[in-house]
Amino acid sequence: MREDEMNNGARSELRIGAAMVGGDAPVKPDVVAVTGAGGFIGSHLVEALLARGHRVKALVHYTGRGTHGWLDTFSADQLAAIDVHSGDIRDRGTVQRLVEDASVVYHLAALVGIPYSYLAPQSYVETNVVGTLNVLESARTVGTPRVVVTSTSEVYGTAVTVPMTEAHRLRGQSPYSASKIGADKLAESYHLSFGLPVVTLRPFNTYGPRQSTRAVIPTIISQLAAGTGRIELGATKPTRDLLFVADTAAAFIAAGTAPAEAVLGQVFQAATGQETSVGELVRRIAGIFGVTPEIVVTEQRLRPSNSEVERLLGDSTRLRRHTGWQPLSSLDDGLKTTVEWFLDPGNLSRYRADRAV
């Protein structure tokens, strides 16, 4: 399956506020910081934080065009509550300016996409490992009250036992996953060595509106939308635990707002406890379109054989017990919402269905 991790009703933007975060947690107008704020999950998290009344300091990757990723699609009212910082997670000064005065730092900035990590592994280390070091060291310097670090279910590699708990062994089956293991363990070391108030969240395979077509669900949708009756994919047998992005955003907020004694220094995974194969995903999404496509497995979309993660199935008992979080979106509802979003011509025009890396 040479696709990015299957990462990741009403439109997603409206559903985020409905995901459960520790019951009826009070809305606080604190200033919070989000790295990777212009990305897929980061932009949804920013929306959810704004809905709770926060002001958000948002780090987006600097470009000469002055673009801010998915934040460019936000309303004027939303943007009024966001302090956008254009910069690079690899620059310590940029990161330290971002985290000053923030009550919580949500660190989501990362170089994603497993296929590209085979081509440019050094860039993954510099962004994902060194970038995380910059966040941790900056938070340590300014005394940030809480840092939520993003890990991933890819740190586990193929499941040895299921359902997988936070104690499952780690295995770097791609340069991407190895870089995330490095970031994950750096966060652990900063808590144990310096007492930094860190929480590490390992979401399973997040999907939903705004996801890159490097991930398999947008790949399937965009190819079906092209109307050729043919879908090019990698392996179709691997299974994933698929989490709708609204629920992932809620998991981040749960980790950032739960009582300190319940979460600091701990690792939590957000998962549904259900697994779905790539082939089953095609069947369900094609059913929404009302078509029966031809599936073509191409060499370009296959991972190297020893790098393929065959099975991921998570257990979120710890996160549920410590924070009250729970996923609210069924797979069918989440897929319908995602298809609806991608079929909007303005959204679909941002993607290329033929892009495999």
XYZ file of N, CA and C in Angstrom, residues 109-352:
732
model
N 3.109 20.295 13.646
C 3.933 20.507 12.452
C 4.797 19.285 12.184
N 4.756 18.797 10.959
C 5.548 17.626 10.580
C 5.582 17.519 9.070
N 6.600 16.860 8.591
C 6.635 16.471 7.182
C 5.976 15.105 7.107
N 4.866 15.028 6.383
C 4.072 13.790 6.328
C 4.168 13.191 4.936
N 3.613 12.025 4.801
C 3.637 11.330 3.514
C 4.708 10.265 3.509
N 4.313 9.031 3.715
C 5.275 7.938 3.769
C 6.022 7.759 2.448
N 5.369 7.809 1.298
C 6.116 7.613 0.048
C 7.273 8.594 -0.132
N 7.052 9.864 0.188
C 8.120 10.849 0.005
C 9.272 10.612 0.970
N 9.002 9.971 2.120
C 10.084 9.731 3.086
C 11.114 8.744 2.556
N 10.740 7.919 1.566
C 11.727 7.038 0.944
C 12.690 7.835 0.067
N 12.218 8.970 -0.446
C 13.022 9.777 -1.359
C 13.858 10.826 -0.639
N 13.375 11.322 0.504
C 14.038 12.441 1.178
C 14.081 12.226 2.686
N 14.718 11.152 3.155
C 14.678 10.842 4.595
C 15.302 11.912 5.479
N 16.342 12.582 5.001
C 16.976 13.597 5.848
C 16.014 14.727 6.183
N 15.191 15.100 5.227
C 14.244 16.185 5.474
C 13.244 15.806 6.557
N 12.924 14.528 6.687
C 12.001 14.078 7.730
C 12.637 14.184 9.106
N 13.908 13.851 9.190
C 14.610 13.985 10.472
C 14.705 15.457 10.866
N 15.060 16.300 9.915
C 15.228 17.718 10.226
C 13.909 18.364 10.644
N 12.826 18.009 9.993
C 11.534 18.615 10.311
C 10.894 17.961 11.527
N 10.816 16.643 11.537
C 10.046 15.951 12.568
C 10.800 15.778 13.875
N 12.103 15.530 13.804
C 12.883 15.343 15.030
C 13.426 16.676 15.529
N 14.165 17.389 14.684
C 14.727 18.668 15.108
C 13.613 19.673 15.386
N 12.568 19.661 14.567
C 11.441 20.561 14.819
C 10.811 20.315 16.178
N 10.643 19.054 16.550
C 10.090 18.727 17.868
C 11.043 19.151 18.974
N 12.335 18.956 18.763
C 13.322 19.427 19.736
C 13.163 20.932 19.960
N 12.960 21.694 18.897
C 12.792 23.135 19.031
C 11.560 23.489 19.857
N 10.475 22.757 19.658
C 9.265 23.006 20.433
C 9.513 22.700 21.909
N 10.115 21.564 22.183
C 10.349 21.155 23.566
C 11.299 22.115 24.276
N 12.368 22.475 23.617
C 13.358 23.353 24.239
C 12.787 24.764 24.424
N 12.013 25.234 23.460
C 11.393 26.551 23.599
C 10.388 26.565 24.743
N 9.578 25.517 24.830
C 8.615 25.425 25.921
C 9.319 25.352 27.275
N 10.423 24.646 27.322
C 11.214 24.569 28.553
C 11.765 25.946 28.923
N 12.217 26.689 27.947
C 12.815 27.999 28.192
C 11.801 28.996 28.727
N 10.595 29.019 28.134
C 9.604 30.030 28.536
C 8.666 29.542 29.632
N 8.741 28.255 29.975
C 7.893 27.725 31.038
C 6.464 27.462 30.618
N 6.269 26.922 29.434
C 4.916 26.613 28.944
C 4.225 25.608 29.876
N 2.981 25.871 30.275
C 2.293 24.977 31.211
C 1.987 23.585 30.670
N 1.797 23.455 29.336
C 1.523 22.128 28.781
C 1.872 22.093 27.300
N 2.477 20.989 26.875
C 2.806 20.759 25.473
C 2.189 19.430 25.058
N 1.387 19.449 23.999
C 0.814 18.222 23.449
C 1.563 17.914 22.154
N 2.286 16.806 22.153
C 3.119 16.414 21.012
C 2.385 15.355 20.197
N 2.394 15.534 18.888
C 1.723 14.597 17.995
C 2.645 13.464 17.595
N 2.251 12.252 17.930
C 2.918 11.062 17.417
C 1.975 10.447 16.377
N 2.053 9.161 16.165
C 1.232 8.513 15.144
C 1.213 7.013 15.392
N 0.185 6.353 14.917
C 0.133 4.891 15.019
C 1.202 4.229 14.155
N 1.766 4.968 13.189
C 2.825 4.401 12.352
C 4.075 4.058 13.147
N 4.220 4.588 14.361
C 5.409 4.258 15.170
C 5.423 2.783 15.558
N 4.277 2.122 15.501
C 4.197 0.725 15.914
C 4.631 -0.253 14.826
N 4.548 0.156 13.566
C 4.713 -0.818 12.499
C 3.531 -1.773 12.498
N 3.671 -2.878 11.780
C 2.589 -3.860 11.707
C 2.255 -4.412 13.086
N 0.980 -4.521 13.379
C 0.540 -4.990 14.689
C 1.098 -6.381 15.001
N 1.655 -6.519 16.199
C 2.087 -7.827 16.702
C 0.966 -8.448 17.521
N 0.302 -7.616 18.318
C -0.886 -8.029 19.072
C -1.967 -6.987 18.848
N -3.228 -7.430 18.870
C -4.351 -6.508 18.713
C -5.399 -6.801 19.788
N -6.144 -5.773 20.192
C -5.942 -4.376 19.814
C -4.639 -3.835 20.393
N -4.037 -2.887 19.696
C -2.744 -2.344 20.095
C -2.935 -1.315 21.211
N -2.115 -1.437 22.255
C -2.128 -0.457 23.336
C -0.876 0.407 23.240
N -0.776 1.386 24.120
C 0.382 2.272 24.142
C 1.669 1.518 24.459
N 1.558 0.301 25.020
C 2.740 -0.488 25.359
C 3.253 -1.334 24.195
N 2.554 -1.321 23.063
C 2.995 -2.084 21.891
C 4.403 -1.652 21.497
N 5.222 -2.584 21.059
C 6.601 -2.238 20.680
C 6.618 -1.266 19.504
N 7.654 -0.458 19.427
C 7.801 0.507 18.339
C 8.728 -0.067 17.277
N 8.404 0.217 16.011
C 9.219 -0.292 14.909
C 9.157 0.669 13.727
N 10.316 1.181 13.341
C 10.377 2.154 12.258
C 10.390 1.485 10.898
N 9.219 1.247 10.329
C 9.147 0.543 9.050
C 9.249 1.464 7.846
N 9.387 2.764 8.086
C 9.643 3.736 7.028
C 10.442 4.870 7.644
N 11.165 5.652 6.833
C 11.845 6.814 7.398
C 10.883 7.769 8.098
N 9.672 7.893 7.569
C 8.676 8.724 8.247
C 8.406 8.216 9.655
N 8.105 6.927 9.789
C 7.775 6.400 11.106
C 8.974 6.477 12.045
N 10.175 6.268 11.514
C 11.367 6.372 12.354
C 11.532 7.790 12.894
N 11.248 8.783 12.054
C 11.370 10.167 12.511
C 10.327 10.486 13.576
N 9.148 9.905 13.464
C 8.117 10.133 14.472
C 8.430 9.401 15.770
N 9.081 8.246 15.685
C 9.549 7.579 16.901
C 10.556 8.469 17.609
N 11.467 9.076 16.834
C 12.448 9.969 17.432
C 11.784 11.132 18.149
N 10.786 11.740 17.524
C 10.075 12.857 18.140
C 9.318 12.410 19.382
N 8.667 11.276 19.289
C 7.909 10.684 20.391
C 8.809 10.494 21.608
N 9.974 9.915 21.387
C 10.885 9.622 22.492
C 11.589 10.872 23.022
N 11.798 11.865 22.158
C 12.321 13.139 22.645
C 11.358 13.754 23.652
N 10.077 13.721 23.337
C 9.079 14.258 24.259
C 9.135 13.522 25.594
N 9.237 12.214 25.529
C 9.350 11.421 26.759
C 10.580 11.831 27.561
N 11.694 12.017 26.861
C 12.943 12.361 27.547
C 12.873 13.730 28.214
N 12.168 14.679 27.586
C 12.080 16.011 28.176
C 11.198 16.013 29.420
N 10.239 15.133 29.480
C 9.455 15.011 30.707
C 10.276 14.348 31.805
N 10.953 13.266 31.467
C 11.704 12.532 32.485
C 12.963 13.270 32.933
N 13.599 13.981 32.009
C 14.858 14.654 32.329
C 14.659 16.031 32.944
N 13.663 16.768 32.452
C 13.519 18.168 32.845
C 12.162 18.488 33.472
N 11.295 17.489 33.558
C 9.982 17.738 34.130
C 9.080 18.557 33.238
N 9.363 18.609 31.938
C 8.515 19.380 31.033
C 7.109 18.764 31.014
N 6.082 19.586 31.139
C 4.702 19.058 31.181
C 4.208 18.659 29.789
N 4.598 17.479 29.368
C 4.311 16.979 28.022
C 3.221 15.915 28.064
N 2.357 15.934 27.063
C 1.419 14.845 26.791
C 1.651 14.429 25.343
N 1.778 13.137 25.090
C 1.982 12.654 23.720
C 0.730 11.943 23.243
N 0.244 12.352 22.072
C -0.957 11.750 21.501
C -0.595 11.003 20.232
N -0.976 9.740 20.152
C -0.774 8.921 18.961
C -2.131 8.654 18.306
N -2.575 9.531 17.410
C -3.825 9.250 16.699
C -3.630 8.095 15.719
N -4.653 7.277 15.583
C -4.626 6.298 14.508
C -5.011 7.040 13.224
N -5.536 6.365 12.241
C -5.490 6.879 10.871
C -6.598 7.886 10.589
N -6.249 9.145 10.732
C -7.207 10.236 10.593
C -7.544 10.483 9.126
N -8.814 10.753 8.870
C -9.270 11.071 7.517
C -10.328 12.149 7.609
N -10.630 12.780 6.478
C -11.693 13.770 6.446
C -11.390 14.878 5.465
N -12.236 15.913 5.412
C -12.005 17.053 4.527
C -10.625 17.653 4.739
N -10.024 18.104 3.636
C -8.722 18.779 3.595
C -7.525 17.820 3.620
N -7.761 16.534 3.699
C -6.624 15.610 3.728
C -5.949 15.543 2.366
N -4.646 15.340 2.382
C -3.876 15.238 1.147
C -4.240 13.976 0.382
N -4.125 14.046 -0.951
C -4.344 12.849 -1.755
C -3.186 11.873 -1.674
N -2.167 12.174 -0.870
C -1.166 11.155 -0.551
C -1.797 10.060 0.298
N -2.901 10.382 0.981
C -3.615 9.414 1.810
C -4.641 8.673 0.972
N -4.988 7.467 1.395
C -5.738 6.584 0.513
C -7.186 7.004 0.310
N -7.863 7.515 1.330
C -9.273 7.879 1.159
C -9.435 9.015 0.152
N -8.694 10.123 0.254
C -8.787 11.138 -0.800
C -8.335 10.624 -2.169
N -7.384 9.683 -2.183
C -6.969 9.088 -3.448
C -8.137 8.377 -4.128
N -8.862 7.588 -3.353
C -10.017 6.867 -3.901
C -11.084 7.858 -4.364
N -11.404 8.838 -3.517
C -12.467 9.794 -3.848
C -12.116 10.588 -5.099
N -10.892 11.107 -5.158
C -10.526 11.962 -6.291
C -10.500 11.182 -7.597
N -10.088 9.915 -7.545
C -10.089 9.112 -8.773
C -11.505 8.743 -9.197
N -12.370 8.446 -8.234
C -13.764 8.185 -8.585
C -14.429 9.434 -9.153
N -14.077 10.598 -8.589
C -14.664 11.849 -9.069
C -14.241 12.159 -10.500
N -13.079 11.625 -10.909
C -12.608 11.845 -12.281
C -13.460 11.099 -13.300
N -14.213 10.086 -12.832
C -15.189 9.421 -13.698
C -14.621 8.433 -14.698
N -13.397 7.940 -14.478
C -12.806 7.006 -15.439
C -13.240 5.569 -15.199
N -13.828 5.288 -14.025
C -14.211 3.916 -13.696
C -13.040 3.054 -13.283
N -11.898 3.677 -13.048
C -10.667 2.942 -12.732
C -9.982 3.629 -11.549
N -9.498 2.826 -10.591
C -8.769 3.358 -9.440
C -7.410 2.684 -9.360
N -6.350 3.473 -9.347
C -4.996 2.953 -9.149
C -4.650 3.047 -7.674
N -4.222 1.910 -7.103
C -3.908 1.844 -5.682
C -2.655 1.007 -5.464
N -2.193 1.029 -4.203
C -1.185 0.075 -3.780
C -1.885 -1.172 -3.263
N -1.318 -1.794 -2.240
C -1.910 -3.020 -1.696
C -3.301 -2.744 -1.141
N -4.206 -3.692 -1.327
C -5.597 -3.504 -0.900
C -5.962 -4.314 0.350
N -5.046 -5.167 0.819
C -5.366 -6.004 1.987
C -5.048 -5.359 3.335
N -4.069 -4.442 3.443
C -3.779 -3.853 4.757
C -5.004 -3.204 5.378
N -5.075 -3.264 6.694
C -6.209 -2.696 7.429
C -5.736 -1.545 8.310
N -6.644 -0.624 8.560
C -6.357 0.526 9.403
C -7.544 0.825 10.311
N -7.256 1.498 11.411
C -8.258 1.985 12.354
C -8.501 3.448 11.992
N -9.661 3.735 11.410
C -9.915 5.026 10.769
C -10.693 5.964 11.689
N -10.124 7.144 11.923
C -10.664 8.111 12.876
C -11.005 9.408 12.143
N -12.261 9.817 12.218
C -12.672 11.053 11.540
C -11.995 12.251 12.195
N -11.651 13.241 11.386
C -10.814 14.341 11.850
C -11.453 15.139 12.984
N -12.776 15.231 13.030
C -13.421 15.921 14.152
C -13.091 15.243 15.468
N -13.066 13.913 15.456
C -12.747 13.166 16.671
C -11.272 13.280 17.033
N -10.411 13.372 16.023
C -8.994 13.572 16.301
C -8.762 14.938 16.933
N -9.403 15.974 16.401
C -9.277 17.311 16.985
C -9.748 17.315 18.434
N -10.837 16.610 18.686
C -11.346 16.525 20.056
C -10.364 15.807 20.973
N -9.658 14.810 20.449
C -8.662 14.100 21.252
C -7.515 15.022 21.649
N -7.093 15.878 20.723
C -6.046 16.842 21.055
C -6.506 17.774 22.171
N -7.719 18.272 22.058
C -8.212 19.191 23.081
C -8.371 18.473 24.418
N -8.776 17.219 24.379
C -8.857 16.439 25.617
C -7.490 16.328 26.277
N -6.455 16.063 25.481
C -5.101 15.963 26.026
C -4.605 17.305 26.542
N -5.078 18.390 25.936
C -4.625 19.714 26.330
C -5.375 20.326 27.483
N -6.531 19.773 27.844
C -7.373 20.392 28.871
C -7.652 19.497 30.078
N -7.326 18.221 29.999
C -7.574 17.320 31.130
C -6.726 17.734 32.328
N -7.143 17.397 33.542
C -6.343 17.733 34.720
C -4.907 17.226 34.584
N -3.952 18.042 35.028
C -2.541 17.722 34.849
C -2.187 16.351 35.413
N -2.709 16.041 36.583
C -2.358 14.770 37.219
C -2.861 13.567 36.437
N -3.808 13.794 35.536
C -4.371 12.682 34.761
C -3.587 12.383 33.500
N -2.815 13.364 33.002
C -2.254 13.183 31.665
C -0.771 13.503 31.515
N -0.193 14.357 32.336
C 1.173 14.805 32.088
C 2.167 13.654 32.146
N 3.071 13.640 31.186
C 4.091 12.605 31.104
C 3.607 11.301 30.510
N 2.379 11.270 30.024
C 1.821 10.027 29.519
C 1.633 10.048 28.000
N 1.508 8.858 27.454
C 1.228 8.661 26.038
C -0.187 8.116 25.915
N -0.950 8.687 24.982
C -2.314 8.241 24.741
C -2.510 8.005 23.250
N -3.325 7.031 22.932
C -3.680 6.850 21.529
C -5.172 7.057 21.340
N -5.498 7.671 20.210
C -6.893 7.916 19.847
C -7.244 6.973 18.711
N -8.247 6.138 18.931
C -8.604 5.110 17.955
C -10.064 4.746 18.136
N -10.613 4.063 17.138
C -12.013 3.634 17.222
C -12.150 2.193 17.693
N -11.074 1.400 17.566
C -11.165 -0.010 17.900
C -11.790 -0.858 16.815
N -11.897 -0.315 15.588
C -12.425 -1.054 14.449
C -11.440 -0.927 13.295
N -11.291 -1.986 12.505
C -10.346 -1.947 11.388
C -11.074 -2.175 10.070
N -10.534 -1.549 9.032
C -11.120 -1.619 7.696
C -10.000 -1.773 6.691
N -10.151 -2.673 5.744
C -9.126 -2.859 4.715
C -9.276 -1.816 3.617
N -8.224 -1.656 2.834
C -8.280 -0.740 1.696
C -9.356 -1.190 0.708
N -9.421 -2.489 0.465
C -10.431 -2.989 -0.452
C -11.838 -2.690 0.018
N -12.093 -2.810 1.325
C -13.399 -2.490 1.877
C -13.683 -0.999 1.760
N -12.664 -0.179 1.932
C -12.835 1.261 1.763
C -13.308 1.594 0.347
N -12.685 0.954 -0.639
C -13.102 1.185 -2.023
C -14.573 0.835 -2.186
N -14.982 -0.302 -1.643
C -16.374 -0.729 -1.780
C -17.321 0.296 -1.155
N -16.987 0.790 0.048
C -17.881 1.727 0.738
C -17.932 3.079 0.024
N -16.785 3.569 -0.401
C -16.772 4.877 -1.059
C -17.424 4.786 -2.439
N -17.132 3.715 -3.163
C -17.769 3.525 -4.467
C -19.282 3.426 -4.326
N -19.737 2.838 -3.207
C -21.171 2.760 -2.964
C -21.807 4.131 -2.815
N -21.071 5.081 -2.222
C -21.582 6.444 -2.102
C -21.738 7.063 -3.491
N -20.792 6.746 -4.390
C -20.853 7.254 -5.762
C -21.842 6.474 -6.619
N -22.206 5.260 -6.176
C -23.097 4.423 -6.961
C -22.424 3.789 -8.161
N -21.127 3.431 -8.025
C -20.385 2.835 -9.133
C -19.644 1.598 -8.633
N -19.159 0.794 -9.581
C -18.309 -0.361 -9.273
C -17.028 -0.208 -10.088
N -15.985 0.372 -9.517
C -14.786 0.676 -10.290
C -13.878 -0.531 -10.469
N -13.023 -0.456 -11.463
C -11.929 -1.408 -11.621
C -10.775 -0.959 -10.730
N -10.213 -1.885 -9.944
C -9.073 -1.569 -9.077
C -7.808 -2.089 -9.742
N -6.843 -1.197 -9.930
C -5.574 -1.555 -10.555
C -4.453 -1.289 -9.562
N -3.733 -2.340 -9.177
C -2.596 -2.190 -8.270
C -1.369 -1.824 -9.096
N -0.752 -0.679 -8.767
C 0.402 -0.212 -9.528
C 1.661 -0.240 -8.681
N 2.777 -0.514 -9.313
C 4.064 -0.577 -8.624
C 4.403 0.749 -7.962
N 4.062 1.839 -8.605
C 4.386 3.162 -8.086
C 3.749 3.418 -6.732
N 2.591 2.815 -6.482
C 1.858 3.073 -5.244
C 2.109 2.015 -4.162
N 2.939 1.048 -4.430
C 3.266 0.027 -3.428
C 4.432 0.481 -2.557
N 4.349 0.191 -1.277
C 5.504 0.393 -0.411
C 6.487 -0.756 -0.619
N 7.780 -0.561 -0.285
C 8.689 -1.701 -0.249
C 8.122 -2.778 0.673
N 8.328 -4.036 0.326
C 7.624 -5.125 1.011
C 7.852 -5.138 2.516
N 9.083 -4.899 2.967
C 9.361 -4.919 4.400
C 8.909 -3.648 5.104
N 8.489 -2.664 4.331
C 8.046 -1.394 4.902
C 6.533 -1.320 5.042
N 5.826 -2.205 4.392
C 4.359 -2.189 4.448
C 3.867 -2.517 5.854
N 2.992 -1.672 6.375
C 2.320 -1.931 7.648
C 1.004 -2.630 7.327
N 0.920 -3.905 7.676
C -0.215 -4.717 7.246
C -1.475 -4.499 8.075
N -1.283 -4.133 9.352
C -2.469 -4.069 10.212
C -2.257 -3.067 11.339
N -3.237 -2.186 11.536
C -3.260 -1.275 12.675
C -4.664 -1.284 13.268
N -4.740 -1.556 14.555
C -6.026 -1.595 15.255
C -5.775 -1.148 16.689
N -6.335 -0.006 17.068
C -5.972 0.613 18.337
C -6.968 0.418 19.456
N -6.461 0.615 20.678
C -7.257 0.562 21.903
C -7.118 1.929 22.579
N -8.201 2.685 22.670
C -8.142 4.024 23.258
C -8.653 4.058 24.691
N -8.608 2.913 25.378
C -9.128 2.839 26.744
C -8.482 3.873 27.655
N -7.167 4.023 27.544
C -6.463 4.947 28.437
C -6.940 6.385 28.231
N -7.057 6.824 26.982
C -7.503 8.192 26.709
C -8.941 8.389 27.194
N -9.791 7.421 26.959
C -11.188 7.525 27.401
C -11.250 7.630 28.929
N -10.477 6.793 29.607
C -10.534 6.742 31.073
C -9.995 8.021 31.708
N -8.920 8.573 31.148
C -8.265 9.723 31.768
C -8.875 11.059 31.373
N -9.582 11.123 30.237
C -10.082 12.417 29.762
C -11.572 12.441 29.458
N -12.200 11.297 29.305
C -13.604 11.255 28.909
C -13.826 11.346 27.418
N -12.731 11.417 26.641
C -12.881 11.487 25.181
C -13.504 10.216 24.630
N -14.264 10.370 23.572
C -14.715 9.214 22.803
C -15.023 9.661 21.382
N -14.777 8.799 20.388
C -15.110 9.160 19.006
C -16.611 9.105 18.800
N -17.118 10.053 18.030
C -18.559 10.140 17.811
C -18.986 9.835 16.388
N -18.058 9.851 15.442
C -18.419 9.699 14.028
C -18.253 8.250 13.582
N -19.297 7.679 13.006
C -19.179 6.354 12.404
C -18.380 6.465 11.114
N -17.834 5.347 10.646
C -17.071 5.363 9.412
C -17.949 5.773 8.229
N -19.142 5.236 8.148
C -20.012 5.580 7.017
C -20.368 7.062 7.011
N -20.682 7.620 8.181
C -21.004 9.049 8.246
C -19.790 9.893 7.894
N -18.630 9.497 8.414
C -17.422 10.250 8.123
C -17.064 10.217 6.652
N -17.226 9.050 6.019
C -16.932 8.946 4.593
C -17.899 9.795 3.768
N -19.177 9.800 4.133
C -20.146 10.610 3.396
C -19.803 12.089 3.503
N -19.437 12.537 4.705
C -19.050 13.934 4.895
C -17.824 14.269 4.068
N -16.862 13.353 4.038
C -15.628 13.584 3.307
C -15.874 13.632 1.806
N -16.677 12.698 1.303
C -17.003 12.699 -0.127
C -17.718 13.991 -0.499
N -18.681 14.399 0.310
C -19.427 15.634 0.040
C -18.472 16.820 -0.077
N -17.511 16.884 0.831
C -16.568 18.010 0.810
C -15.701 17.976 -0.446
N -15.175 16.808 -0.779
C -14.297 16.713 -1.942
C -15.039 16.979 -3.246
N -16.323 16.677 -3.302
C -17.069 16.875 -4.534
C -17.455 18.332 -4.778
N -17.257 19.185 -3.797
C -17.416 20.612 -4.047
C -16.338 21.026 -5.048
N -16.697 21.579 -6.196
C -15.700 21.886 -7.231
C -14.556 22.760 -6.737
N -14.854 23.689 -5.833
C -13.798 24.546 -5.312
C -12.781 23.792 -4.491
N -13.236 22.747 -3.814
C -12.309 21.924 -3.021
C -11.556 20.942 -3.907
N -12.284 20.272 -4.806
C -11.662 19.254 -5.651
C -10.592 19.853 -6.559
N -10.768 21.111 -6.937
C -9.806 21.739 -7.843
C -8.430 21.919 -7.211
N -8.349 21.783 -5.898
C -7.068 21.932 -5.213
C -6.216 20.663 -5.280
N -6.741 19.597 -5.841
C -6.093 18.287 -5.812
C -5.764 17.765 -7.194
N -4.777 16.870 -7.232
C -4.456 16.134 -8.439
C -4.661 14.648 -8.180
